[in-house]
Tab-separated table of C-alpha atoms (C1' of nucleotides) in Angstrom:
chain	number	residue	atom	x	y	z
A	182	MET	CA	-56.737	-44.509	-2.182
A	183	LYS	CA	-58.294	-43.639	-5.089
A	184	ARG	CA	-57.037	-43.886	-8.638
A	185	LYS	CA	-58.436	-43.530	-12.391
A	186	ALA	CA	-58.656	-46.752	-13.711
A	187	LEU	CA	-56.203	-45.762	-16.330
A	188	TYR	CA	-54.836	-49.191	-17.387
A	189	ARG	CA	-55.894	-51.023	-20.364
A	190	LYS	CA	-54.372	-53.157	-23.051
A	191	PRO	CA	-56.955	-54.308	-25.269
A	192	LEU	CA	-54.984	-57.167	-26.537
A	193	ALA	CA	-55.925	-58.635	-30.056
A	194	THR	CA	-58.166	-61.524	-29.074
A	195	THR	CA	-62.054	-62.428	-29.436
A	196	GLY	CA	-63.912	-60.431	-26.995
A	197	SER	CA	-65.090	-61.985	-23.731
A	198	GLN	CA	-62.135	-64.289	-23.301
A	199	ALA	CA	-59.568	-61.513	-23.592
A	200	LYS	CA	-61.214	-59.551	-21.598
A	201	LYS	CA	-61.497	-61.541	-18.801
A	202	SER	CA	-57.671	-62.714	-18.719
A	203	GLU	CA	-57.482	-58.888	-18.885
A	204	GLN	CA	-59.763	-58.196	-15.882
A	205	THR	CA	-57.411	-60.648	-14.013
A	206	ARG	CA	-54.234	-59.190	-14.866
A	207	SER	CA	-55.717	-55.474	-13.629
A	208	LEU	CA	-56.765	-56.901	-10.233
A	209	ILE	CA	-53.653	-58.100	-9.178
A	210	LEU	CA	-51.821	-54.910	-10.347
A	211	GLU	CA	-54.451	-52.581	-8.681
A	212	THR	CA	-54.299	-54.701	-5.899
A	213	ALA	CA	-50.257	-54.833	-5.451
A	214	LEU	CA	-50.675	-51.000	-6.063
A	215	GLU	CA	-52.925	-50.624	-3.159
A	216	LEU	CA	-50.619	-53.109	-1.122
A	217	PHE	CA	-47.475	-50.619	-2.039
A	218	THR	CA	-48.768	-47.505	-1.252
A	219	GLU	CA	-50.384	-48.597	1.777
A	220	ARG	CA	-47.260	-50.495	3.340
A	221	GLY	CA	-44.673	-50.146	1.113
A	222	TYR	CA	-42.634	-52.332	-1.249
A	223	GLU	CA	-40.242	-54.585	0.718
A	224	GLU	CA	-43.032	-54.873	3.120
A	225	THR	CA	-45.577	-56.237	0.575
A	226	THR	CA	-45.069	-59.909	0.117
A	227	MET	CA	-46.478	-61.648	-3.312
A	228	ARG	CA	-48.218	-64.169	-1.272
A	229	ALA	CA	-50.168	-61.097	0.215
A	230	ILE	CA	-51.083	-59.634	-3.040
A	231	ALA	CA	-52.251	-62.954	-4.266
A	232	ASP	CA	-54.177	-63.589	-0.997
A	233	LYS	CA	-55.906	-60.074	-1.187
A	234	ALA	CA	-56.764	-60.170	-5.072
A	235	GLY	CA	-58.070	-63.869	-4.422
A	236	VAL	CA	-55.892	-65.907	-6.560
A	237	ALA	CA	-53.303	-68.427	-6.576
A	238	LEU	CA	-49.870	-67.480	-6.020
A	239	GLY	CA	-48.616	-69.022	-8.962
A	240	ASN	CA	-51.124	-66.868	-10.828
A	241	THR	CA	-49.684	-63.657	-10.067
A	242	TYR	CA	-46.592	-64.879	-11.738
A	243	TYR	CA	-48.352	-66.071	-15.030
A	244	TYR	CA	-48.938	-62.354	-15.115
A	245	PHE	CA	-46.306	-60.410	-14.159
A	246	ARG	CA	-42.987	-62.325	-14.478
A	247	SER	CA	-41.533	-61.114	-11.265
A	248	LYS	CA	-42.555	-58.285	-8.174
A	249	GLU	CA	-40.390	-56.006	-10.140
A	250	HIS	CA	-42.927	-55.870	-13.196
A	251	LEU	CA	-45.469	-55.462	-11.040
A	252	ILE	CA	-43.750	-51.808	-11.043
A	253	GLN	CA	-43.204	-51.618	-14.886
A	254	GLY	CA	-47.144	-52.012	-14.467
A	255	PHE	CA	-47.431	-48.984	-12.395
A	256	TYR	CA	-44.761	-47.223	-14.807
A	257	ASP	CA	-47.201	-47.693	-17.338
A	258	ARG	CA	-50.148	-46.339	-16.025
A	259	LEU	CA	-48.274	-43.361	-14.586
A	260	HIS	CA	-46.923	-42.551	-18.094
A	261	GLU	CA	-50.355	-42.462	-19.545
A	262	LEU	CA	-51.866	-40.120	-16.899
A	263	HIS	CA	-49.195	-37.753	-18.171
A	264	ARG	CA	-49.789	-38.122	-21.580
A	265	GLU	CA	-53.453	-37.365	-20.917
A	266	THR	CA	-52.429	-34.172	-18.543
A	267	CYS	CA	-49.766	-33.065	-20.444
A	268	VAL	CA	-50.882	-32.726	-23.973
A	269	PRO	CA	-53.902	-30.618	-23.408
A	270	ILE	CA	-51.278	-28.345	-21.475
A	271	ILE	CA	-48.897	-28.035	-24.861
A	272	GLN	CA	-51.911	-26.880	-26.825
A	273	ARG	CA	-53.001	-24.196	-24.184
A	274	GLU	CA	-49.282	-22.595	-23.399
A	275	ARG	CA	-47.853	-21.021	-26.175
A	276	THR	CA	-44.072	-20.353	-24.991
A	277	LEU	CA	-40.882	-22.530	-24.410
A	278	LYS	CA	-41.105	-21.103	-20.496
A	279	GLY	CA	-44.795	-22.023	-19.853
A	280	ARG	CA	-45.128	-24.995	-21.385
A	281	LEU	CA	-41.873	-26.503	-19.850
A	282	LEU	CA	-42.912	-24.984	-16.495
A	283	ALA	CA	-46.867	-25.943	-16.782
A	284	VAL	CA	-45.779	-29.557	-18.055
A	285	MET	CA	-42.892	-30.502	-15.324
A	286	ARG	CA	-45.199	-28.811	-12.567
A	287	GLN	CA	-48.209	-31.440	-13.969
A	288	ILE	CA	-45.722	-34.174	-13.670
A	289	LEU	CA	-44.767	-33.322	-10.389
A	290	VAL	CA	-48.357	-33.683	-9.324
A	291	ASN	CA	-48.760	-36.721	-11.251
A	292	MET	CA	-46.601	-38.225	-8.922
A	293	GLU	CA	-46.962	-37.072	-5.891
A	294	PRO	CA	-49.149	-39.726	-4.233
A	295	TYR	CA	-46.536	-42.303	-4.560
A	296	HIS	CA	-43.576	-40.681	-3.209
A	297	GLN	CA	-43.215	-42.892	-0.369
A	298	PHE	CA	-42.402	-45.898	-2.621
A	299	ALA	CA	-40.828	-44.400	-5.438
A	300	GLY	CA	-37.684	-44.912	-4.380
A	301	VAL	CA	-38.041	-48.606	-4.967
A	302	LEU	CA	-39.044	-47.861	-8.326
A	303	PHE	CA	-36.034	-45.639	-9.123
A	304	ARG	CA	-34.216	-48.990	-7.756
A	305	SER	CA	-34.786	-50.752	-10.133
A	306	ALA	CA	-34.588	-48.178	-12.925
A	307	ALA	CA	-30.868	-47.817	-11.754
A	308	ASP	CA	-29.804	-51.098	-12.648
A	309	PRO	CA	-28.692	-51.388	-16.198
A	310	HIS	CA	-29.825	-55.183	-16.268
A	311	SER	CA	-33.109	-54.234	-15.188
A	312	PRO	CA	-36.184	-54.031	-17.855
A	313	LEU	CA	-37.644	-51.003	-15.654
A	314	ASN	CA	-34.065	-49.036	-16.341
A	315	PRO	CA	-35.534	-46.276	-18.946
A	316	PHE	CA	-32.433	-46.654	-21.009
A	317	SER	CA	-33.801	-50.610	-21.875
A	318	SER	CA	-35.346	-51.881	-24.515
A	319	GLU	CA	-38.324	-52.648	-23.153
A	320	SER	CA	-38.949	-49.028	-22.070
A	321	GLU	CA	-38.071	-47.945	-25.584
A	322	ALA	CA	-41.848	-46.835	-26.461
A	323	VAL	CA	-42.358	-44.960	-23.373
A	324	ARG	CA	-39.272	-43.092	-23.637
A	325	LYS	CA	-39.451	-42.759	-27.177
A	326	GLU	CA	-43.283	-41.163	-26.554
A	327	SER	CA	-41.960	-39.111	-23.559
A	328	VAL	CA	-39.163	-37.702	-25.772
A	329	GLU	CA	-41.858	-36.462	-28.319
A	330	TRP	CA	-43.904	-34.581	-26.043
A	331	PHE	CA	-40.416	-32.626	-25.180
A	332	ALA	CA	-40.218	-32.026	-29.054
A	333	GLU	CA	-44.038	-30.764	-28.798
A	334	VAL	CA	-43.037	-28.371	-26.078
A	335	LEU	CA	-40.394	-26.904	-28.086
A	336	LYS	CA	-42.566	-26.684	-31.497
A	337	GLY	CA	-43.338	-23.114	-32.589
A	338	THR	CA	-40.375	-21.676	-30.386
A	339	ARG	CA	-37.255	-19.835	-30.973
A	340	VAL	CA	-34.618	-22.273	-30.914
A	341	PRO	CA	-31.091	-22.301	-32.610
A	342	ALA	CA	-31.409	-24.556	-35.836
A	343	ASP	CA	-28.331	-26.705	-34.781
A	344	LEU	CA	-29.680	-27.413	-31.502
A	345	GLU	CA	-33.274	-28.502	-32.802
A	346	THR	CA	-32.677	-32.295	-32.800
A	347	GLU	CA	-30.613	-32.477	-29.769
A	348	LEU	CA	-32.899	-30.329	-27.515
A	349	PRO	CA	-35.970	-32.835	-26.991
A	350	GLU	CA	-33.477	-35.863	-26.237
A	351	LEU	CA	-32.019	-33.531	-23.696
A	352	LEU	CA	-35.096	-32.444	-21.854
A	353	TRP	CA	-36.177	-36.047	-21.419
A	354	LEU	CA	-33.083	-36.142	-19.407
A	355	TYR	CA	-33.377	-33.318	-17.548
A	356	HIS	CA	-36.936	-33.988	-16.526
A	357	MET	CA	-35.372	-37.689	-15.261
A	358	GLY	CA	-32.841	-35.747	-13.362
A	359	ILE	CA	-35.880	-33.542	-11.526
A	360	VAL	CA	-37.444	-37.116	-10.676
A	361	LEU	CA	-34.371	-38.704	-9.173
A	362	PHE	CA	-34.159	-35.253	-7.166
A	363	TRP	CA	-37.800	-35.450	-6.192
A	364	ILE	CA	-36.863	-39.365	-5.006
A	365	HIS	CA	-34.350	-38.283	-2.634
A	366	ASP	CA	-36.524	-34.936	-1.710
A	367	ARG	CA	-37.466	-35.464	2.115
A	368	SER	CA	-38.945	-32.033	2.136
A	369	ALA	CA	-42.865	-31.768	3.215
A	370	LYS	CA	-44.974	-32.022	-0.140
A	371	GLN	CA	-41.514	-32.215	-1.968
A	372	VAL	CA	-41.558	-28.500	-1.931
A	373	LYS	CA	-37.818	-28.368	-2.961
A	374	THR	CA	-38.035	-30.285	-6.051
A	375	ARG	CA	-40.985	-27.757	-7.108
A	376	ARG	CA	-38.347	-24.467	-6.296
A	377	LEU	CA	-35.694	-26.386	-8.158
A	378	MET	CA	-37.554	-27.305	-10.914
A	379	GLU	CA	-38.587	-23.590	-11.320
A	380	LEU	CA	-35.355	-22.154	-10.909
A	381	THR	CA	-33.938	-24.860	-13.283
A	382	VAL	CA	-36.367	-24.252	-15.930
A	383	GLU	CA	-35.647	-20.668	-15.635
A	384	ILE	CA	-32.128	-21.261	-16.151
A	385	ILE	CA	-32.782	-23.439	-19.689
A	386	THR	CA	-34.898	-21.306	-21.203
A	387	ARG	CA	-32.355	-18.617	-20.715
A	388	LEU	CA	-29.487	-20.810	-21.494
A	389	ILE	CA	-31.506	-21.843	-25.165
A	390	SER	CA	-32.140	-18.060	-25.697
A	391	ILE	CA	-28.553	-16.650	-25.368
A	392	ALA	CA	-27.139	-20.163	-27.557
A	393	SER	CA	-27.862	-18.356	-30.434
A	394	LEU	CA	-24.917	-15.569	-29.781
A	395	PRO	CA	-21.641	-15.581	-31.714
A	396	LEU	CA	-19.807	-15.653	-28.368
A	397	MET	CA	-21.566	-19.269	-27.334
A	398	ARG	CA	-20.442	-20.557	-30.567
A	399	PRO	CA	-17.752	-23.142	-29.518
A	400	LEU	CA	-19.733	-23.894	-26.595
A	401	ARG	CA	-22.715	-25.072	-28.361
A	402	LYS	CA	-20.442	-26.707	-30.844
A	403	SER	CA	-18.743	-28.781	-27.998
A	404	ALA	CA	-22.171	-29.284	-26.234
A	405	ILE	CA	-23.790	-30.753	-29.965
A	406	GLU	CA	-20.620	-33.295	-30.202
A	407	LEU	CA	-21.341	-34.162	-26.513
A	408	LEU	CA	-24.915	-34.556	-27.192
A	409	THR	CA	-24.512	-36.723	-30.132
A	410	THR	CA	-21.907	-38.720	-28.312
A	411	LEU	CA	-24.572	-39.337	-25.641
A	412	ARG	CA	-27.217	-40.166	-27.892
A	413	GLN	CA	-25.603	-43.053	-29.806
A	414	ASP	CA	-25.746	-45.178	-26.237
A	415	VAL	CA	-29.166	-43.760	-25.692
A	416	ALA	CA	-30.897	-44.741	-28.714
B	5	MET	CA	-7.709	-60.931	-10.557
B	6	LYS	CA	-5.221	-58.517	-8.429
B	7	ARG	CA	-6.187	-56.206	-6.441
B	8	LYS	CA	-4.187	-53.772	-3.961
B	9	ALA	CA	-4.658	-54.747	-0.621
B	10	LEU	CA	-6.535	-51.594	0.368
B	11	TYR	CA	-8.705	-52.112	3.329
B	12	ARG	CA	-7.650	-52.062	6.520
B	13	LYS	CA	-9.450	-49.768	9.862
B	14	PRO	CA	-6.984	-50.341	12.621
B	15	LEU	CA	-9.760	-50.423	15.378
B	16	ALA	CA	-8.761	-49.109	19.024
B	17	THR	CA	-7.841	-52.664	20.574
B	18	THR	CA	-4.805	-54.148	21.497
B	19	GLY	CA	-2.774	-55.549	18.962
B	20	SER	CA	-2.776	-59.136	17.518
B	21	GLN	CA	-6.352	-59.939	18.525
B	22	ALA	CA	-8.018	-56.722	16.625
B	23	LYS	CA	-5.678	-57.591	13.771
B	24	LYS	CA	-6.639	-61.231	13.524
B	25	SER	CA	-10.639	-60.188	13.339
B	26	GLU	CA	-9.342	-57.770	10.648
B	27	GLN	CA	-8.055	-60.495	8.706
B	28	THR	CA	-11.098	-62.459	8.763
B	29	ARG	CA	-13.106	-59.452	7.882
B	30	SER	CA	-10.906	-58.628	5.279
B	31	LEU	CA	-10.429	-62.419	4.183
B	32	ILE	CA	-14.306	-62.067	3.589
B	33	LEU	CA	-14.638	-59.126	1.653
B	34	GLU	CA	-11.904	-60.425	-0.428
B	35	THR	CA	-13.589	-63.509	-1.498
B	36	ALA	CA	-16.988	-61.763	-1.892
B	37	LEU	CA	-15.287	-59.065	-3.989
B	38	GLU	CA	-13.825	-62.182	-6.482
B	39	LEU	CA	-17.091	-64.111	-6.243
B	40	PHE	CA	-18.982	-61.012	-7.385
B	41	THR	CA	-16.213	-60.058	-10.042
B	42	GLU	CA	-16.111	-63.633	-11.368
B	43	ARG	CA	-20.098	-64.806	-11.632
B	44	GLY	CA	-21.941	-61.648	-10.661
B	45	TYR	CA	-23.539	-60.354	-7.770
B	46	GLU	CA	-27.157	-61.836	-7.550
B	47	GLU	CA	-25.468	-65.495	-8.802
B	48	THR	CA	-22.909	-65.369	-5.749
B	49	THR	CA	-24.639	-67.017	-2.449
B	50	MET	CA	-23.608	-65.960	0.964
B	51	ARG	CA	-22.892	-69.728	1.329
B	52	ALA	CA	-20.884	-69.890	-1.355
B	53	ILE	CA	-18.659	-66.845	-0.198
B	54	ALA	CA	-18.315	-68.320	3.431
B	55	ASP	CA	-17.624	-71.796	1.793
B	56	LYS	CA	-14.508	-70.347	-0.003
B	57	ALA	CA	-13.368	-68.303	2.514
B	58	GLY	CA	-13.824	-71.385	4.753
B	59	VAL	CA	-15.873	-69.740	7.495
B	60	ALA	CA	-19.346	-70.269	8.856
B	61	LEU	CA	-21.855	-68.940	7.312
B	62	GLY	CA	-22.941	-67.124	10.362
B	63	ASN	CA	-19.554	-65.966	10.387
B	64	THR	CA	-20.017	-63.524	7.148
B	65	TYR	CA	-23.188	-62.264	9.124
B	66	TYR	CA	-20.979	-61.483	12.142
B	67	TYR	CA	-18.796	-59.150	10.191
B	68	PHE	CA	-21.383	-57.656	7.506
B	69	ARG	CA	-24.709	-57.219	8.359
B	70	SER	CA	-25.902	-57.947	4.992
B	71	LYS	CA	-25.132	-58.947	1.582
B	72	GLU	CA	-25.375	-55.359	0.294
B	73	HIS	CA	-22.903	-54.164	3.072
B	74	LEU	CA	-20.474	-56.603	1.379
B	75	ILE	CA	-20.712	-53.409	-1.206
B	76	GLN	CA	-20.256	-51.503	1.385
B	77	GLY	CA	-17.042	-52.702	1.695
B	78	PHE	CA	-16.159	-52.068	-1.556
B	79	TYR	CA	-17.455	-48.703	-2.152
B	80	ASP	CA	-14.727	-47.900	0.744
B	81	ARG	CA	-12.197	-49.558	-0.341
B	82	LEU	CA	-12.337	-47.858	-3.804
B	83	HIS	CA	-12.560	-44.195	-2.302
B	84	GLU	CA	-9.414	-45.098	-0.511
B	85	LEU	CA	-8.161	-46.210	-4.181
B	86	HIS	CA	-9.175	-42.790	-5.295
B	87	ARG	CA	-7.810	-40.651	-2.651
B	88	GLU	CA	-4.153	-42.762	-3.105
B	89	THR	CA	-4.311	-41.734	-6.864
B	90	CYS	CA	-6.133	-38.478	-7.190
B	91	VAL	CA	-4.654	-36.670	-4.483
B	92	PRO	CA	-0.627	-37.072	-6.205
B	93	ILE	CA	-2.855	-36.128	-9.501
B	94	ILE	CA	-3.580	-32.646	-8.051
B	95	GLN	CA	-0.437	-31.741	-6.664
B	96	ARG	CA	1.375	-32.240	-10.284
B	97	GLU	CA	-1.127	-30.793	-12.778
B	98	ARG	CA	-1.441	-27.043	-12.387
B	99	THR	CA	-4.650	-25.975	-14.484
B	100	LEU	CA	-8.218	-26.429	-13.877
B	101	LYS	CA	-8.607	-28.191	-16.770
B	102	GLY	CA	-5.577	-30.380	-16.666
B	103	ARG	CA	-6.552	-31.273	-13.124
B	104	LEU	CA	-9.651	-32.213	-13.994
B	105	LEU	CA	-9.152	-34.447	-16.894
B	106	ALA	CA	-6.626	-36.297	-14.713
B	107	VAL	CA	-8.561	-36.569	-11.991
B	108	MET	CA	-11.423	-38.062	-13.777
B	109	ARG	CA	-9.402	-40.595	-16.006
B	110	GLN	CA	-7.673	-41.860	-13.000
B	111	ILE	CA	-11.277	-42.753	-11.369
B	112	LEU	CA	-12.397	-44.160	-14.689
B	113	VAL	CA	-9.153	-46.306	-14.841
B	114	ASN	CA	-9.827	-47.194	-11.255
B	115	MET	CA	-13.222	-48.310	-11.341
B	116	GLU	CA	-12.708	-50.561	-14.751
B	117	PRO	CA	-12.195	-53.372	-13.179
B	118	TYR	CA	-15.393	-53.508	-11.364
B	119	HIS	CA	-17.899	-52.467	-14.860
B	120	GLN	CA	-19.452	-56.106	-14.691
B	121	PHE	CA	-20.564	-55.730	-11.105
B	122	ALA	CA	-21.553	-51.900	-10.736
B	123	GLY	CA	-25.105	-52.170	-11.786
B	124	VAL	CA	-25.712	-53.838	-8.568
B	125	LEU	CA	-23.901	-51.053	-6.621
B	126	PHE	CA	-25.845	-48.059	-8.342
B	127	ARG	CA	-28.994	-50.304	-7.811
B	128	SER	CA	-28.213	-49.591	-4.167
B	129	ALA	CA	-26.948	-46.540	-4.398
B	130	ALA	CA	-30.295	-45.111	-6.022
B	131	ASP	CA	-32.321	-46.293	-3.124
B	132	PRO	CA	-33.383	-43.232	-0.976
B	133	HIS	CA	-33.559	-45.587	2.242
B	134	SER	CA	-29.963	-47.528	1.373
B	135	PRO	CA	-27.003	-47.162	3.533
B	136	LEU	CA	-25.423	-46.670	0.050
B	137	ASN	CA	-27.357	-43.958	-1.110
B	138	PRO	CA	-24.258	-41.418	-1.819
B	139	PHE	CA	-26.412	-38.545	0.163
B	140	SER	CA	-26.794	-40.595	3.125
B	141	SER	CA	-25.491	-40.194	6.418
B	142	GLU	CA	-23.726	-43.652	6.148
B	143	SER	CA	-22.243	-41.963	3.433
B	144	GLU	CA	-21.329	-38.282	4.800
B	145	ALA	CA	-17.922	-38.791	5.299
B	146	VAL	CA	-17.005	-40.543	2.464
B	147	ARG	CA	-18.812	-37.853	0.162
B	148	LYS	CA	-17.135	-35.013	2.124
B	149	GLU	CA	-13.551	-36.005	1.632
B	150	SER	CA	-14.923	-36.276	-2.222
B	151	VAL	CA	-16.213	-32.528	-2.295
B	152	GLU	CA	-12.946	-31.516	-0.514
B	153	TRP	CA	-10.702	-33.395	-3.318
B	154	PHE	CA	-12.711	-31.247	-5.941
B	155	ALA	CA	-12.140	-27.863	-3.986
B	156	GLU	CA	-8.426	-28.939	-4.136
B	157	VAL	CA	-8.822	-29.246	-7.740
B	158	LEU	CA	-9.729	-25.917	-7.924
B	159	LYS	CA	-7.431	-24.510	-5.540
B	160	GLY	CA	-5.303	-22.018	-7.250
B	161	THR	CA	-6.940	-21.246	-10.331
B	162	ARG	CA	-9.232	-18.414	-11.700
B	163	VAL	CA	-12.907	-18.738	-10.662
B	164	PRO	CA	-15.758	-16.169	-10.237
B	165	ALA	CA	-15.778	-15.468	-6.330
B	166	ASP	CA	-19.534	-15.971	-5.953
B	167	LEU	CA	-19.471	-19.465	-7.139
B	168	GLU	CA	-16.102	-20.755	-5.462
B	169	THR	CA	-18.001	-21.791	-2.409
B	170	GLU	CA	-20.473	-23.827	-4.623
B	171	LEU	CA	-18.529	-25.484	-7.731
B	172	PRO	CA	-16.768	-28.181	-5.402
B	173	GLU	CA	-19.943	-29.884	-4.689
B	174	LEU	CA	-21.411	-29.367	-8.196
B	175	LEU	CA	-18.214	-30.761	-9.804
B	176	TRP	CA	-18.519	-33.651	-7.318
B	177	LEU	CA	-22.216	-34.109	-8.592
B	178	TYR	CA	-20.796	-33.896	-12.216
B	179	HIS	CA	-18.725	-36.687	-11.355
B	180	MET	CA	-21.934	-39.101	-10.074
B	181	GLY	CA	-23.259	-38.328	-13.326
B	182	ILE	CA	-20.573	-39.397	-15.249
B	183	VAL	CA	-20.193	-42.324	-13.039
B	184	LEU	CA	-24.262	-43.071	-13.593
B	185	PHE	CA	-23.453	-42.891	-17.337
B	186	TRP	CA	-20.590	-45.140	-16.942
B	187	ILE	CA	-22.807	-48.258	-15.240
B	188	HIS	CA	-25.050	-47.701	-18.450
B	189	ASP	CA	-22.024	-47.545	-21.021
B	190	ARG	CA	-21.923	-50.722	-22.942
B	191	SER	CA	-19.274	-50.173	-25.347
B	192	ALA	CA	-15.865	-51.640	-25.192
B	193	LYS	CA	-13.817	-50.704	-22.330
B	194	GLN	CA	-16.403	-47.797	-22.004
B	195	VAL	CA	-15.134	-45.468	-24.568
B	196	LYS	CA	-18.018	-43.655	-24.548
B	197	THR	CA	-18.075	-42.598	-21.084
B	198	ARG	CA	-14.384	-41.575	-21.584
B	199	ARG	CA	-15.238	-39.276	-24.550
B	200	LEU	CA	-18.163	-38.169	-22.690
B	201	MET	CA	-16.127	-37.114	-19.943
B	202	GLU	CA	-13.506	-35.289	-21.934
B	203	LEU	CA	-16.307	-33.364	-23.588
B	204	THR	CA	-17.934	-32.161	-20.653
B	205	VAL	CA	-14.731	-31.564	-19.065
B	206	GLU	CA	-13.825	-29.090	-21.940
B	207	ILE	CA	-17.560	-27.615	-21.536
B	208	ILE	CA	-17.152	-26.851	-17.956
B	209	THR	CA	-14.045	-25.449	-18.217
B	210	ARG	CA	-15.323	-22.884	-20.643
B	211	LEU	CA	-18.255	-22.272	-19.078
B	212	ILE	CA	-16.358	-21.532	-15.515
B	213	SER	CA	-13.947	-19.109	-17.489
B	214	ILE	CA	-17.009	-17.459	-19.234
B	215	ALA	CA	-18.937	-17.418	-16.401
B	216	SER	CA	-17.751	-13.905	-15.416
B	217	LEU	CA	-18.587	-11.922	-18.287
B	218	PRO	CA	-21.034	-9.219	-17.535
B	219	LEU	CA	-23.538	-10.841	-20.065
B	220	MET	CA	-23.649	-14.207	-18.168
B	221	ARG	CA	-24.291	-12.488	-14.574
B	222	PRO	CA	-28.225	-12.969	-14.276
B	223	LEU	CA	-27.501	-16.608	-15.022
B	224	ARG	CA	-24.991	-17.070	-12.798
B	225	LYS	CA	-27.066	-15.352	-10.330
B	226	SER	CA	-30.144	-18.320	-10.888
B	227	ALA	CA	-27.392	-20.965	-10.951
B	228	ILE	CA	-26.522	-19.707	-7.567
B	229	GLU	CA	-29.900	-19.661	-6.056
B	230	LEU	CA	-30.386	-23.082	-7.226
B	231	LEU	CA	-27.264	-24.562	-6.048
B	232	THR	CA	-27.990	-22.935	-2.435
B	233	THR	CA	-31.545	-24.810	-2.738
B	234	LEU	CA	-29.974	-28.059	-4.009
B	235	ARG	CA	-27.434	-27.939	-1.013
B	236	GLN	CA	-29.883	-27.644	1.232
B	237	ASP	CA	-30.982	-30.799	0.825
B	238	VAL	CA	-27.520	-33.066	0.139
B	239	ALA	CA	-26.122	-31.735	3.207
C	223	DG	C1'	-15.274	-60.737	21.557
C	224	DT	C1'	-14.748	-64.488	17.713
C	225	DC	C1'	-16.215	-68.271	15.722
C	226	DT	C1'	-18.311	-72.967	14.203
C	227	DA	C1'	-21.934	-75.854	13.170
C	228	DT	C1'	-26.733	-76.697	12.505
C	229	DA	C1'	-31.442	-75.790	11.690
C	230	DA	C1'	-35.278	-73.231	10.660
C	231	DC	C1'	-38.048	-68.887	9.046
C	232	DC	C1'	-39.632	-66.323	5.231
C	233	DG	C1'	-40.578	-64.704	0.709
C	234	DG	C1'	-39.665	-64.466	-4.385
C	235	DA	C1'	-39.598	-68.154	-8.125
C	236	DT	C1'	-40.643	-72.278	-10.546
C	237	DA	C1'	-42.807	-76.917	-12.169
C	238	DG	C1'	-46.014	-79.254	-13.448
C	239	DA	C1'	-50.928	-81.090	-12.525
C	240	DC	C1'	-55.747	-80.305	-13.256
D	254	DG	C1'	-55.090	-69.864	-16.966
D	255	DT	C1'	-55.080	-71.415	-12.285
D	256	DC	C1'	-53.713	-73.821	-8.574
D	257	DT	C1'	-50.590	-76.848	-5.123
D	258	DA	C1'	-46.209	-78.432	-3.903
D	259	DT	C1'	-41.556	-77.302	-4.230
D	260	DC	C1'	-36.956	-75.095	-4.321
D	261	DC	C1'	-33.770	-71.656	-3.462
D	262	DG	C1'	-31.018	-68.266	-1.040
D	263	DG	C1'	-30.588	-64.288	2.251
D	264	DT	C1'	-31.276	-64.156	6.967
D	265	DT	C1'	-31.892	-65.555	11.637
D	266	DA	C1'	-31.718	-68.451	15.825
D	267	DT	C1'	-29.569	-71.231	18.607
D	268	DA	C1'	-26.007	-73.740	21.271
D	269	DG	C1'	-21.792	-73.906	22.330
D	270	DA	C1'	-16.218	-73.764	21.948
D	271	DC	C1'	-11.970	-70.939	22.309
DNA sequence: GTCTATAACCGGATAGAC
DNA sequence: GTCTATCCGGTTATAGAC
């Protein structure tokens, strides 16, 4: 299994020392991800990871507080991959629909290799007490950046003014919903998720474009009130 | 902590024998639920449950294949409580909005005592490989019944014909979304979820009532296509 | 078929020495 | 930072009693 080496988190320490520990950390994470994708999360023991990486069991716990935190490492990498691939798309595509479609498509492409063990990822993400929970403070940085991308997706397109502040967060939430469906998707190469995504992007762009009509005003009001309530909890 | 004794699953065996084993099963589940709500799921050991229930450790495994399966027991009870409380509501309330509001309110009331350990419940539910996953075959019976209640909620109200078959499943999905939010809701007595629910019920009933307008036809078409795709995966 | 008692296994997590 | 030893708890196995 080939993977781009995306993980690097240059710490503010002096040169080679920091580099060494960063290498060990990276080695452990790399090994863990390999084993996870090979034989699954539950089937991979911490001892096996330590063995294959050639370090002591205790050492893996020095770098990752728990087995779950290894998933957090995966999460971070995936996020970085999303950034590298999605930002150019936003610059290239000029319409809302074109951008949203291309970005969502790219996200699905990026995640595809990890479909088999993504269930575990979400299992943790769903637990309100887990650091992996996308609403948790630990995930705040990543979440904020993602929401900003969706703000970029909207930039320069026609959107009702009162919706403008709420929409990026809503699109992020939508994207989480698609990921949730993807995790449960058993169809070959997750074609169903792709179809679902294409249809919902169609609906969303339509909804946004008719949202300005006077007929829709009371509905839009309710929706905005709703989003304000929702946001208080997310932020 | 008081709780209605709702669990009974009369097996097709002869009288007192079956009753006895059913009592033991019930006792174990009851004890487990008590400890879970008292001190949390992770903090409750299988040994502690066995001790407090006054049975041998092995016996708890005789009745419940794993610690997770105890949650399934909780799930079943909650569902039965929902049935007992929601069916009368549907008979009493006559409008769509009134029914949906009252049913959703009741569901939140029923769940309230379990908010603290509900996270774990959902943690398992989110795993596509877990039997607790609401889309799994093990959960099919419960899911089907829930969807039927939502069909009852719609019965006798004005709904566009082409949406009629899809809406019950969609409302069930909506209710799952509310539960998801509720799990993550940290506000006192989960008032935020309640507010969110009230606002979304408002939006949903509005959406349904304007869905028949000619202007909305293309949007409704897309939505129905989407739901058909979605259903193939759920069913 | 229902239940007890006890020991053992396995793997995630921790403590503390170097 | 790295290791070894140990703990802890979910789970399994066994052997026997009613």
